[in-house]
mmCIF file of C-alpha atoms in Angstrom:
data_model
loop_
_atom_site.group_PDB
_atom_site.id
_atom_site.type_symbol
_atom_site.label_atom_id
_atom_site.label_comp_id
_atom_site.label_asym_id
_atom_site.label_seq_id
_atom_site.Cartn_x
_atom_site.Cartn_y
_atom_site.Cartn_z
ATOM 1 C CA MET A 1 -183.398 -24.049 -58.996
ATOM 2 C CA ARG A 2 -182.418 -21.924 -55.999
ATOM 3 C CA GLU A 3 -180.272 -19.011 -55.965
ATOM 4 C CA GLU A 4 -178.970 -20.363 -52.877
ATOM 5 C CA GLU A 5 -178.422 -23.752 -54.063
ATOM 6 C CA ALA A 6 -176.630 -22.800 -57.153
ATOM 7 C CA ALA A 7 -174.732 -20.495 -55.234
ATOM 8 C CA GLY A 8 -174.290 -23.246 -52.563
ATOM 9 C CA GLU A 9 -175.419 -22.944 -48.318
ATOM 10 C CA PRO A 10 -174.590 -20.044 -47.380
ATOM 11 C CA ASP A 11 -171.957 -20.293 -44.234
ATOM 12 C CA TYR A 12 -173.795 -18.873 -41.358
ATOM 13 C CA ILE A 13 -172.276 -18.386 -37.282
ATOM 14 C CA PRO A 14 -175.636 -19.850 -34.788
ATOM 15 C CA GLY A 15 -176.466 -17.201 -32.696
ATOM 16 C CA SER A 16 -175.317 -14.236 -35.088
ATOM 17 C CA ALA A 17 -177.866 -11.682 -35.338
ATOM 18 C CA GLU A 18 -176.715 -10.382 -38.670
ATOM 19 C CA ASP A 19 -176.325 -14.106 -40.074
ATOM 20 C CA PHE A 20 -180.167 -14.608 -38.807
ATOM 21 C CA GLU A 21 -180.758 -11.249 -40.783
ATOM 22 C CA ARG A 22 -179.753 -12.583 -43.665
ATOM 23 C CA LEU A 23 -180.955 -16.041 -43.738
ATOM 24 C CA TYR A 24 -183.896 -14.331 -43.009
ATOM 25 C CA ARG A 25 -184.023 -12.490 -46.603
ATOM 26 C CA CYS A 26 -182.545 -15.743 -48.428
ATOM 27 C CA SER A 27 -185.830 -17.566 -47.375
ATOM 28 C CA TYR A 28 -188.502 -15.861 -45.811
ATOM 29 C CA ARG A 29 -190.090 -15.972 -49.427
ATOM 30 C CA ARG A 30 -189.511 -20.339 -49.523
ATOM 31 C CA ILE A 31 -191.320 -19.681 -45.913
ATOM 32 C CA LEU A 32 -194.222 -17.805 -47.070
ATOM 33 C CA VAL A 33 -195.189 -19.645 -50.751
ATOM 34 C CA THR A 34 -195.039 -22.898 -48.246
ATOM 35 C CA LEU A 35 -197.054 -21.745 -45.565
ATOM 36 C CA ILE A 36 -199.400 -20.193 -48.461
ATOM 37 C CA GLY A 37 -199.798 -23.818 -49.978
ATOM 38 C CA MET A 38 -200.590 -25.302 -47.119
ATOM 39 C CA LEU A 39 -202.261 -23.446 -45.392
ATOM 40 C CA GLY A 40 -204.268 -21.607 -48.576
ATOM 41 C CA ASP A 41 -204.994 -18.563 -47.010
ATOM 42 C CA PRO A 42 -202.260 -15.457 -47.295
ATOM 43 C CA ALA A 43 -202.335 -13.396 -44.317
ATOM 44 C CA ALA A 44 -202.569 -16.395 -41.613
ATOM 45 C CA ALA A 45 -199.697 -17.523 -43.640
ATOM 46 C CA GLU A 46 -197.519 -13.911 -42.909
ATOM 47 C CA ASP A 47 -198.726 -14.162 -39.512
ATOM 48 C CA CYS A 48 -197.191 -18.093 -39.131
ATOM 49 C CA THR A 49 -194.317 -16.787 -41.300
ATOM 50 C CA GLN A 50 -193.269 -14.049 -38.393
ATOM 51 C CA GLU A 51 -194.304 -16.975 -35.815
ATOM 52 C CA ALA A 52 -191.090 -19.270 -37.229
ATOM 53 C CA PHE A 53 -189.080 -16.460 -37.966
ATOM 54 C CA VAL A 54 -189.228 -15.928 -34.122
ATOM 55 C CA ARG A 55 -189.134 -19.580 -32.802
ATOM 56 C CA ALA A 56 -185.897 -19.585 -35.397
ATOM 57 C CA PHE A 57 -184.576 -16.870 -33.889
ATOM 58 C CA ARG A 58 -184.889 -17.694 -30.037
ATOM 59 C CA ALA A 59 -182.931 -21.303 -30.761
ATOM 60 C CA TRP A 60 -180.550 -20.105 -33.598
ATOM 61 C CA ASP A 61 -178.002 -20.498 -31.342
ATOM 62 C CA ARG A 62 -178.831 -24.121 -30.621
ATOM 63 C CA TRP A 63 -178.893 -24.628 -34.631
ATOM 64 C CA LYS A 64 -175.691 -26.872 -35.627
ATOM 65 C CA PRO A 65 -174.073 -25.463 -39.112
ATOM 66 C CA GLY A 66 -173.863 -28.825 -40.585
ATOM 67 C CA ALA A 67 -178.021 -29.375 -41.414
ATOM 68 C CA PRO A 68 -179.184 -26.584 -44.352
ATOM 69 C CA ALA A 69 -180.443 -23.992 -41.934
ATOM 70 C CA GLU A 70 -183.338 -23.064 -44.602
ATOM 71 C CA ALA A 71 -184.477 -27.072 -44.098
ATOM 72 C CA TRP A 72 -183.956 -26.441 -40.761
ATOM 73 C CA LEU A 73 -186.282 -23.346 -40.888
ATOM 74 C CA HIS A 74 -189.348 -25.075 -42.356
ATOM 75 C CA ARG A 75 -189.352 -28.014 -40.094
ATOM 76 C CA ILE A 76 -189.713 -24.943 -37.795
ATOM 77 C CA ALA A 77 -192.540 -23.079 -39.990
ATOM 78 C CA ILE A 78 -194.341 -26.128 -40.416
ATOM 79 C CA ASN A 79 -194.593 -27.086 -36.692
ATOM 80 C CA VAL A 80 -195.865 -24.022 -36.846
ATOM 81 C CA GLY A 81 -198.412 -24.348 -40.296
ATOM 82 C CA VAL A 82 -199.886 -27.019 -39.136
ATOM 83 C CA SER A 83 -200.639 -25.953 -35.210
ATOM 84 C CA HIS A 84 -202.661 -23.057 -37.281
ATOM 85 C CA TRP A 85 -204.280 -25.604 -39.269
ATOM 86 C CA ARG A 86 -205.483 -27.362 -36.555
ATOM 87 C CA ARG A 87 -206.651 -24.716 -34.539
ATOM 88 C CA GLN A 88 -208.393 -23.520 -37.735
ATOM 89 C CA ARG A 89 -210.179 -26.549 -38.178
ATOM 90 C CA LEU A 90 -211.350 -26.727 -34.963
ATOM 91 C CA ARG A 91 -212.546 -23.325 -35.431
ATOM 92 C CA GLU A 92 -214.580 -24.027 -38.830
ATOM 93 C CA ALA A 93 -216.248 -26.672 -37.373
ATOM 94 C CA GLY A 94 -217.218 -24.868 -33.912
ATOM 95 C CA GLU A 95 -218.772 -22.216 -36.452
ATOM 96 C CA LEU A 96 -220.714 -25.022 -38.668
ATOM 97 C CA VAL A 97 -221.845 -26.265 -35.544
ATOM 98 C CA LYS A 98 -223.184 -22.298 -34.803
ATOM 99 C CA ARG A 99 -224.506 -21.953 -38.443
ATOM 100 C CA LEU A 100 -226.511 -24.859 -38.735
ATOM 101 C CA GLY A 101 -230.269 -24.115 -40.134
ATOM 102 C CA ARG A 102 -228.496 -19.911 -41.432
ATOM 103 C CA PRO A 103 -227.393 -19.305 -44.704
ATOM 104 C CA ALA A 104 -223.892 -19.049 -45.128
ATOM 105 C CA ALA A 105 -221.615 -15.674 -44.510
ATOM 106 C CA PRO A 106 -220.825 -14.699 -47.749
ATOM 107 C CA ALA A 107 -217.152 -14.638 -48.446
ATOM 108 C CA SER A 108 -215.362 -11.829 -48.933
ATOM 109 C CA PRO A 109 -213.858 -10.743 -52.536
ATOM 110 C CA ALA A 110 -210.260 -10.861 -50.915
ATOM 111 C CA THR A 111 -211.108 -14.685 -50.223
ATOM 112 C CA ILE A 112 -213.014 -15.166 -53.699
ATOM 113 C CA ALA A 113 -209.675 -14.216 -55.475
ATOM 114 C CA GLU A 114 -207.625 -16.250 -53.150
ATOM 115 C CA ASN A 115 -210.105 -19.687 -54.046
ATOM 116 C CA THR A 116 -208.489 -20.915 -57.095
ATOM 117 C CA GLU A 117 -208.832 -24.991 -57.977
ATOM 118 C CA LEU A 118 -206.136 -25.721 -56.277
ATOM 119 C CA GLY A 119 -206.082 -23.379 -53.548
ATOM 120 C CA ARG A 120 -209.011 -25.094 -52.983
ATOM 121 C CA ALA A 121 -207.725 -28.563 -53.247
ATOM 122 C CA LEU A 122 -204.585 -27.955 -51.171
ATOM 123 C CA ARG A 123 -207.426 -26.618 -48.312
ATOM 124 C CA LYS A 124 -208.728 -30.175 -48.183
ATOM 125 C CA ILE A 125 -205.783 -32.439 -47.457
ATOM 126 C CA PRO A 126 -204.078 -32.235 -44.295
ATOM 127 C CA ALA A 127 -201.164 -29.834 -43.771
ATOM 128 C CA LYS A 128 -198.225 -32.223 -43.732
ATOM 129 C CA GLN A 129 -199.527 -33.692 -46.804
ATOM 130 C CA ALA A 130 -199.874 -29.947 -48.717
ATOM 131 C CA ALA A 131 -196.566 -29.125 -46.879
ATOM 132 C CA ALA A 132 -194.831 -31.567 -48.534
ATOM 133 C CA LEU A 133 -196.491 -31.139 -52.238
ATOM 134 C CA VAL A 134 -195.297 -27.914 -51.885
ATOM 135 C CA LEU A 135 -191.733 -28.855 -50.813
ATOM 136 C CA ARG A 136 -191.754 -31.206 -53.916
ATOM 137 C CA HIS A 137 -193.548 -29.268 -56.924
ATOM 138 C CA TYR A 138 -192.070 -26.401 -56.129
ATOM 139 C CA HIS A 139 -189.463 -25.934 -53.973
ATOM 140 C CA GLY A 140 -187.642 -28.795 -56.560
ATOM 141 C CA TYR A 141 -186.931 -30.771 -52.582
ATOM 142 C CA THR A 142 -185.714 -33.907 -53.388
ATOM 143 C CA ASN A 143 -187.873 -36.373 -51.419
ATOM 144 C CA ARG A 144 -184.730 -37.144 -49.081
ATOM 145 C CA GLU A 145 -184.467 -33.795 -48.309
ATOM 146 C CA ILE A 146 -187.888 -33.184 -47.481
ATOM 147 C CA GLY A 147 -187.405 -35.742 -45.353
ATOM 148 C CA GLU A 148 -184.615 -34.360 -43.799
ATOM 149 C CA ALA A 149 -186.289 -30.907 -43.193
ATOM 150 C CA LEU A 150 -189.703 -32.305 -41.483
ATOM 151 C CA GLY A 151 -187.917 -34.698 -39.480
ATOM 152 C CA VAL A 152 -189.595 -37.957 -41.291
ATOM 153 C CA PRO A 153 -188.154 -41.280 -43.011
ATOM 154 C CA GLU A 154 -187.907 -40.733 -46.557
ATOM 155 C CA ARG A 155 -191.146 -43.478 -47.372
ATOM 156 C CA THR A 156 -193.290 -41.305 -44.801
ATOM 157 C CA VAL A 157 -192.248 -38.690 -47.453
ATOM 158 C CA ALA A 158 -193.244 -40.356 -50.573
ATOM 159 C CA SER A 159 -196.337 -42.376 -48.674
ATOM 160 C CA ARG A 160 -197.486 -38.460 -47.928
ATOM 161 C CA LEU A 161 -196.649 -37.349 -51.639
ATOM 162 C CA ALA A 162 -199.033 -40.199 -52.381
ATOM 163 C CA ALA A 163 -201.945 -39.807 -50.334
ATOM 164 C CA ALA A 164 -201.676 -35.957 -51.156
ATOM 165 C CA LYS A 165 -202.125 -36.790 -54.686
ATOM 166 C CA ALA A 166 -204.844 -39.773 -54.641
ATOM 167 C CA ARG A 167 -206.699 -36.011 -52.772
ATOM 168 C CA LEU A 168 -205.977 -33.338 -55.000
ATOM 169 C CA ARG A 169 -206.911 -36.055 -58.134
ATOM 170 C CA VAL A 170 -210.487 -36.774 -56.882
ATOM 171 C CA GLU A 171 -210.647 -32.852 -55.671
ATOM 172 C CA LEU A 172 -209.530 -31.771 -59.114
ATOM 173 C CA ALA A 173 -211.634 -33.906 -60.890
ATOM 174 C CA ASP A 174 -213.591 -31.728 -62.778
ATOM 175 C CA TRP A 175 -210.456 -29.008 -63.184
ATOM 176 C CA VAL A 176 -207.875 -31.567 -64.636
ATOM 177 C CA GLU A 177 -210.611 -33.351 -67.384
ATOM 178 C CA MET C 1 -193.526 -37.361 -63.594
ATOM 179 C CA SER C 2 -196.755 -38.358 -64.580
ATOM 180 C CA ASP C 3 -199.031 -35.725 -66.340
ATOM 181 C CA PHE C 4 -201.037 -34.959 -63.236
ATOM 182 C CA ASP C 5 -197.589 -34.095 -61.746
ATOM 183 C CA ARG C 6 -196.377 -31.388 -64.447
ATOM 184 C CA GLU C 7 -200.423 -30.034 -64.014
ATOM 185 C CA ILE C 8 -199.710 -29.899 -60.136
ATOM 186 C CA GLU C 9 -196.464 -27.923 -60.769
ATOM 187 C CA SER C 10 -197.650 -25.273 -63.780
ATOM 188 C CA GLU C 11 -200.819 -24.836 -61.578
ATOM 189 C CA LEU C 12 -198.551 -24.151 -58.362
ATOM 190 C CA SER C 13 -196.240 -22.283 -60.276
ATOM 191 C CA ARG C 14 -198.506 -19.846 -61.503
ATOM 192 C CA VAL C 15 -201.136 -19.857 -57.795
ATOM 193 C CA LEU C 16 -198.271 -19.150 -55.789
ATOM 194 C CA GLY C 17 -194.936 -17.675 -58.283
ATOM 195 C CA PRO C 18 -196.404 -13.726 -57.277
ATOM 196 C CA VAL C 19 -196.025 -14.481 -53.440
ATOM 197 C CA ASP C 20 -192.142 -15.586 -54.780
ATOM 198 C CA ARG C 21 -191.725 -11.472 -55.662
ATOM 199 C CA ALA C 22 -193.492 -9.913 -52.742
ATOM 200 C CA SER C 23 -191.368 -7.821 -50.688
ATOM 201 C CA ILE C 24 -190.267 -8.958 -48.021
ATOM 202 C CA PRO C 25 -190.673 -7.306 -44.778
ATOM 203 C CA ALA C 26 -187.730 -5.801 -42.613
ATOM 204 C CA TRP C 27 -186.591 -8.409 -39.541
ATOM 205 C CA ARG C 28 -187.349 -6.848 -36.263
ATOM 206 C CA ALA C 29 -185.098 -9.179 -33.950
ATOM 207 C CA PRO C 30 -187.918 -10.014 -30.941
ATOM 208 C CA ALA C 31 -187.134 -8.918 -27.533
ATOM 209 C CA SER C 32 -185.063 -11.519 -26.117
ATOM 210 C CA GLY C 33 -185.838 -13.228 -21.592
ATOM 211 C CA GLY C 34 -188.828 -14.650 -20.438
ATOM 212 C CA VAL C 35 -192.090 -13.172 -18.975
ATOM 213 C CA MET C 36 -190.715 -11.411 -15.567
ATOM 214 C CA LYS C 37 -187.376 -10.126 -17.673
ATOM 215 C CA ARG C 38 -189.275 -8.465 -19.981
ATOM 216 C CA LEU C 39 -191.646 -6.964 -17.223
ATOM 217 C CA PHE C 40 -189.293 -5.886 -15.235
ATOM 218 C CA GLY C 41 -186.004 -4.945 -18.459
ATOM 219 C CA GLY C 42 -186.042 -1.895 -20.016
ATOM 220 C CA ALA C 43 -188.542 1.407 -18.788
ATOM 221 C CA GLY C 44 -189.192 -1.040 -15.558
ATOM 222 C CA ALA C 45 -185.513 -1.614 -14.301
ATOM 223 C CA ALA C 46 -184.900 2.320 -15.059
ATOM 224 C CA LEU C 47 -188.076 3.030 -12.976
ATOM 225 C CA GLY C 48 -187.297 0.033 -10.191
ATOM 226 C CA ALA C 49 -183.734 1.039 -10.160
ATOM 227 C CA LYS C 50 -184.902 5.286 -9.749
ATOM 228 C CA LEU C 51 -187.436 3.772 -6.871
ATOM 229 C CA LEU C 52 -184.637 1.637 -4.969
ATOM 230 C CA THR C 53 -182.402 4.671 -4.636
ATOM 231 C CA GLY C 54 -185.058 6.812 -3.729
ATOM 232 C CA PHE C 55 -185.782 4.843 -0.983
ATOM 233 C CA ALA C 56 -181.895 4.365 -0.335
ATOM 234 C CA VAL C 57 -181.379 8.141 -0.242
ATOM 235 C CA ALA C 58 -184.514 8.537 1.827
ATOM 236 C CA ALA C 59 -183.180 6.033 4.869
ATOM 237 C CA LEU C 60 -180.107 7.137 4.292
ATOM 238 C CA ALA C 61 -181.395 10.758 4.933
ATOM 239 C CA ALA C 62 -183.287 10.190 8.083
ATOM 240 C CA ALA C 63 -180.622 7.822 9.752
ATOM 241 C CA GLY C 64 -177.871 10.322 9.075
ATOM 242 C CA ALA C 65 -180.055 13.077 10.742
ATOM 243 C CA GLY C 66 -180.239 12.062 13.899
ATOM 244 C CA VAL C 67 -176.631 11.644 13.925
ATOM 245 C CA ALA C 68 -174.809 14.893 11.965
ATOM 246 C CA GLY C 69 -175.948 17.392 14.846
ATOM 247 C CA GLU C 70 -174.233 15.294 17.576
ATOM 248 C CA VAL C 71 -171.172 14.981 15.219
ATOM 249 C CA ALA C 72 -171.003 18.584 14.388
ATOM 250 C CA VAL C 73 -170.713 19.687 18.035
ATOM 251 C CA THR C 74 -168.932 16.469 19.862
ATOM 252 C CA GLY C 75 -167.685 15.586 16.893
ATOM 253 C CA SER C 76 -168.249 12.040 17.754
ATOM 254 C CA LEU C 77 -171.088 9.541 17.307
ATOM 255 C CA ASN C 78 -171.184 8.635 21.597
ATOM 256 C CA PRO C 79 -173.242 10.332 23.051
ATOM 257 C CA ASN C 80 -171.476 9.436 26.388
ATOM 258 C CA ASP C 81 -169.263 11.420 24.329
ATOM 259 C CA TRP C 82 -171.223 15.189 24.941
ATOM 260 C CA GLY C 83 -170.839 14.983 28.344
ATOM 261 C CA GLN C 84 -167.434 14.920 28.212
ATOM 262 C CA GLN C 85 -167.621 17.451 25.462
ATOM 263 C CA VAL C 86 -169.080 19.435 28.364
ATOM 264 C CA VAL C 87 -166.560 18.410 31.132
ATOM 265 C CA GLN C 88 -163.812 19.702 29.257
ATOM 266 C CA GLN C 89 -165.479 22.297 28.174
ATOM 267 C CA VAL C 90 -166.009 23.716 31.952
ATOM 268 C CA ASN C 91 -162.261 23.315 32.113
ATOM 269 C CA THR C 92 -161.600 25.103 29.536
ATOM 270 C CA CYS C 93 -163.569 28.296 30.368
ATOM 271 C CA LYS C 94 -162.747 27.859 34.093
ATOM 272 C CA ASP C 95 -158.481 27.993 32.843
ATOM 273 C CA THR C 96 -159.713 30.919 30.260
ATOM 274 C CA LEU C 97 -161.704 33.437 32.504
ATOM 275 C CA ARG C 98 -159.223 32.485 35.969
ATOM 276 C CA ALA C 99 -156.384 33.604 33.829
ATOM 277 C CA SER C 100 -158.509 36.818 32.769
ATOM 278 C CA GLY C 101 -159.703 38.024 35.552
ATOM 279 C CA VAL C 102 -163.034 37.411 35.277
ATOM 280 C CA ARG C 103 -164.729 35.024 37.666
ATOM 281 C CA GLY C 104 -168.268 32.859 36.622
ATOM 282 C CA ILE C 105 -167.906 30.221 33.894
ATOM 283 C CA GLY C 106 -171.775 30.536 33.775
ATOM 284 C CA GLN C 107 -172.061 32.396 30.601
ATOM 285 C CA CYS C 108 -169.408 30.021 28.846
ATOM 286 C CA VAL C 109 -170.718 26.686 29.486
ATOM 287 C CA SER C 110 -173.849 27.827 28.783
ATOM 288 C CA ALA C 111 -173.212 29.216 25.284
ATOM 289 C CA PHE C 112 -171.924 26.042 24.698
ATOM 290 C CA ALA C 113 -174.346 24.018 25.706
ATOM 291 C CA LYS C 114 -177.222 26.551 23.690
ATOM 292 C CA GLN C 115 -175.352 25.567 20.777
ATOM 293 C CA HIS C 116 -175.963 21.619 21.470
ATOM 294 C CA GLY C 117 -179.417 22.449 22.258
ATOM 295 C CA LYS C 118 -180.699 24.056 19.383
ATOM 296 C CA VAL C 119 -178.766 21.243 17.217
ATOM 297 C CA VAL C 120 -181.139 18.555 19.396
ATOM 298 C CA SER C 121 -183.878 20.633 19.133
ATOM 299 C CA GLY C 122 -184.037 21.056 15.365
ATOM 300 C CA GLU C 123 -183.592 17.227 14.923
ATOM 301 C CA HIS C 124 -186.186 16.202 16.782
ATOM 302 C CA ARG C 125 -188.519 18.592 15.156
ATOM 303 C CA ASN C 126 -187.075 17.170 11.806
ATOM 304 C CA SER C 127 -187.456 13.736 12.678
ATOM 305 C CA ASN C 128 -188.959 12.555 16.065
ATOM 306 C CA ALA C 129 -191.201 15.035 16.969
ATOM 307 C CA ARG C 130 -194.020 13.391 14.142
ATOM 308 C CA THR C 131 -193.483 10.234 15.698
ATOM 309 C CA ASN C 132 -192.865 10.965 18.757
ATOM 310 C CA ASP C 133 -196.028 12.307 20.433
ATOM 311 C CA HIS C 134 -197.410 9.020 21.706
ATOM 312 C CA GLY C 135 -200.101 9.873 24.597
ATOM 313 C CA ASN C 136 -199.216 13.814 24.358
ATOM 314 C CA ASN C 137 -203.107 14.133 21.778
ATOM 315 C CA GLY C 138 -204.620 16.749 22.700
ATOM 316 C CA ASN C 139 -203.560 16.107 26.577
ATOM 317 C CA GLY C 140 -201.769 19.427 26.554
ATOM 318 C CA ASN C 141 -198.407 17.386 27.727
ATOM 319 C CA ASP C 142 -196.809 18.937 24.296
ATOM 320 C CA ASN C 143 -195.737 21.883 25.944
ATOM 321 C CA LYS C 144 -194.522 20.480 28.908
ATOM 322 C CA ASN C 145 -192.173 18.097 26.814
ATOM 323 C CA LYS C 146 -190.679 21.405 24.386
ATOM 324 C CA GLY C 147 -190.010 22.974 26.967
ATOM 325 C CA ASN C 148 -186.786 21.153 27.705
ATOM 326 C CA ASN C 149 -185.636 21.375 24.042
ATOM 327 C CA GLY C 150 -183.050 24.015 23.543
ATOM 328 C CA ASN C 151 -182.535 24.524 27.268
ATOM 329 C CA HIS C 152 -179.770 21.955 27.742
ATOM 330 C CA GLY C 153 -177.064 23.233 29.906
ATOM 331 C CA LYS C 154 -179.766 26.947 30.742
ATOM 332 C CA PRO C 155 -179.472 27.468 33.996
ATOM 333 C CA SER C 156 -182.646 26.945 35.321
ATOM 334 C CA GLY C 157 -184.822 28.233 37.389
ATOM 335 C CA THR C 158 -184.047 28.124 41.173
ATOM 336 C CA PRO C 159 -186.194 25.007 42.549
ATOM 337 C CA GLY C 160 -188.495 26.183 45.236
ATOM 338 C CA LYS C 161 -187.670 30.196 44.175
ATOM 339 C CA PRO C 162 -191.095 31.902 44.086
#
């Protein structure tokens, strides 16, 4: 259970710099975790987290207090993460084409450390599915909350989760057995 | 919840748990405004203000230099007043000298005119002299033009006098 949930959603005033800093302190780690789960790359996730907070800050005076602030932040962060994920895929495809016929470059020790079975598997599934999985199975959001955060119907969340798990079952077949 | 779901949750906690305890970098609010505001804001704005102030002061100084001398002598911005001032000075000189029994107002009027000539001459040197040499470059006319500077009202040599 999240601390904020136990204490109730804190009151924030849209446009207040002090309140935004409070929201930042309360939500930074959770947004970072979601993005690491989505992207599988802590450095890229940190960059995307910062970018997400910058975008959120610029839109902070338009935030409606009726909506949970962290869900609103997650929506922005996941959009940033998806954009990054797409760019990364394009870059990887370009590098693959360049590398054809040559031996692959060795992975850095940092990359190897990050490469858990689950991390590798999460990177192979679409970013939106990975985000739904982390929000559901790590942060403990309900499908409805995820739908509100992402601006999609609840049944879309359910189908994304089902697709993500089906793909993970394939990717993690050896690990599960 | 299925076993697979539990395994995913357990693995996510193992992998992402340490991140959840990571330190939070300090929040630094980004500068508000667009590209133009960023370019012309802050130090850019300060520099721009200084440049504008500099130009304004220079323009005022140039404009002011022209009229200051005239005002100092005649007390008026209107050049026509200079003529009236001379007439008045002549009358004043006449009255003063007549009362004291001295004849000839030349010295009296000359002193007044000399003062005006010095002011106008200085003004030319400071401002117009740099741009007033059209057609005089190297043609030897400089001395002719300068010859009259500072000599307003000074009794000139009698025309045709040897």
